[in-house]
Tab-separated table of C-alpha atoms in Angstrom:
chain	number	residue	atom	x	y	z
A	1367	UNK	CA	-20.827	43.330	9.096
A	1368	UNK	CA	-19.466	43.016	12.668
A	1369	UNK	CA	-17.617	46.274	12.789
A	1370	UNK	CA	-18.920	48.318	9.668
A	1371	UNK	CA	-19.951	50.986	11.931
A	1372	UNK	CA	-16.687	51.239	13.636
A	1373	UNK	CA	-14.832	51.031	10.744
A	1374	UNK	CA	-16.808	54.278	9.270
A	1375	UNK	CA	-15.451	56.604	12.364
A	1376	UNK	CA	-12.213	55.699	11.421
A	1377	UNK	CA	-12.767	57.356	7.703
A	1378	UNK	CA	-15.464	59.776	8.333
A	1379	UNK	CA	-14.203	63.054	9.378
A	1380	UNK	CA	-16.303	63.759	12.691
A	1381	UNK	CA	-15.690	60.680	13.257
A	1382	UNK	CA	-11.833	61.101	13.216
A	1383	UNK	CA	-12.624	63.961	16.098
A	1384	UNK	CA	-14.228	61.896	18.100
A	1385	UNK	CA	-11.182	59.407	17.798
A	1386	UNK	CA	-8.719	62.442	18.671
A	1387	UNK	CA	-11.140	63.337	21.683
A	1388	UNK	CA	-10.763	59.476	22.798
A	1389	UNK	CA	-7.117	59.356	22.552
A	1390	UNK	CA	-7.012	62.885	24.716
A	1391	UNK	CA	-9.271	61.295	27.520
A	1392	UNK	CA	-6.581	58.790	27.612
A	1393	UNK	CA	-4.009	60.701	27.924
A	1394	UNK	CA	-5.446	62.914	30.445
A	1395	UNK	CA	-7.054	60.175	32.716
A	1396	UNK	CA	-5.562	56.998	32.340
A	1397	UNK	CA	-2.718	55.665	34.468
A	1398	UNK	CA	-2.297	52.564	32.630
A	1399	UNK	CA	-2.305	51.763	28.854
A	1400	UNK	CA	-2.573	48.096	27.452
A	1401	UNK	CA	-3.019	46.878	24.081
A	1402	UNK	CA	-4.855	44.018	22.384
A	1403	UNK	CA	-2.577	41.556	20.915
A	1404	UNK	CA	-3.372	38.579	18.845
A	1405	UNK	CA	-1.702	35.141	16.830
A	1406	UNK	CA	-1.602	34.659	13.270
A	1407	UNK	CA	-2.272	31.657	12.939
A	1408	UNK	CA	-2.374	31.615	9.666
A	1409	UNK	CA	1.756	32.059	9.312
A	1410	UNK	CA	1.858	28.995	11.980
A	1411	UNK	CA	0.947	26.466	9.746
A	1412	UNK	CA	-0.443	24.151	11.895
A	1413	UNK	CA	-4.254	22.656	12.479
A	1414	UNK	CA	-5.674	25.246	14.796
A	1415	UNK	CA	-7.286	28.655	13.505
A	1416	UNK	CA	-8.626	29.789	16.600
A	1417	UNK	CA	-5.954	32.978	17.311
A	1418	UNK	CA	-4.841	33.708	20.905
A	1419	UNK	CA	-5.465	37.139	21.804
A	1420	UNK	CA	-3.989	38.118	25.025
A	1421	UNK	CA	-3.323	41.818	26.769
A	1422	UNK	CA	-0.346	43.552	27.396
A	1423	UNK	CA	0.601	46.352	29.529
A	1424	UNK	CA	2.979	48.996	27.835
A	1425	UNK	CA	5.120	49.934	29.911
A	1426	UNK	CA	8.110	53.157	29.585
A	1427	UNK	CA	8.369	56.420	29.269
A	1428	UNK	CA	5.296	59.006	30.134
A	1429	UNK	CA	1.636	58.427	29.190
A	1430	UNK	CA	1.559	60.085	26.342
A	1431	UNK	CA	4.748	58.360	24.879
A	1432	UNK	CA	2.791	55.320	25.483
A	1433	UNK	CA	-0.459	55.840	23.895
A	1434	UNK	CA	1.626	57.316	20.839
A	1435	UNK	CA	2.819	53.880	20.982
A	1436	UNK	CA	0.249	52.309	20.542
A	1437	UNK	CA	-1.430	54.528	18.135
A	1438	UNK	CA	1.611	54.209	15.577
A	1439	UNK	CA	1.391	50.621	15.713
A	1440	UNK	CA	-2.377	50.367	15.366
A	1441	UNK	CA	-3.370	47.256	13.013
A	1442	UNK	CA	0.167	46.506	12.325
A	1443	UNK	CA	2.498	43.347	12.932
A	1444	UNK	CA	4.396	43.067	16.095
A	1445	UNK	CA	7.513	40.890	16.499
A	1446	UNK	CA	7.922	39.485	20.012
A	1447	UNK	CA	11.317	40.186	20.143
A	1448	UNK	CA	10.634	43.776	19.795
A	1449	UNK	CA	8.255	43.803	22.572
């Protein structure tokens, strides 16, 4: 239940504007753009469950190439190597 209401924006279609609107503001104001990155601990196979979740500047290229980024590789695995 923690993020049911978030999770709705993504699907709903006003809510997908609003998204679009968000990622605009970013582009147009932001100078810097970090993303959220966490452990799976799961594929670690050892005794602790608690994930690390740490934040990371992107860095390259123009804003926009940046927050396109990040958008593409929304909710999916990252290698560190590719980082």
């Amino acid at each position: 239940k923690a993020f049911t209401k978030a999770s709705k924006k993504w699907q709903d279609e006003l809510g997908q504007k609003s998204i679009e609107k968000d990622f605009k503001k970013m582009i147009r104001y932001c100078s810097v753009i970090r993303v959220i990155a966490h452990t799976q601990m799961k594929l670690l196979k050892q005794r602790q469950k608690k994930a690390h979740i740490m934040e990371i500047q992107v860095n390259g290229g123009t804003i926009e190439d940046k927050v396109k980024w990040a958008r593409e590789h929304l909710e999916k695995p990252i290698p560190v190597d590719s980082v």
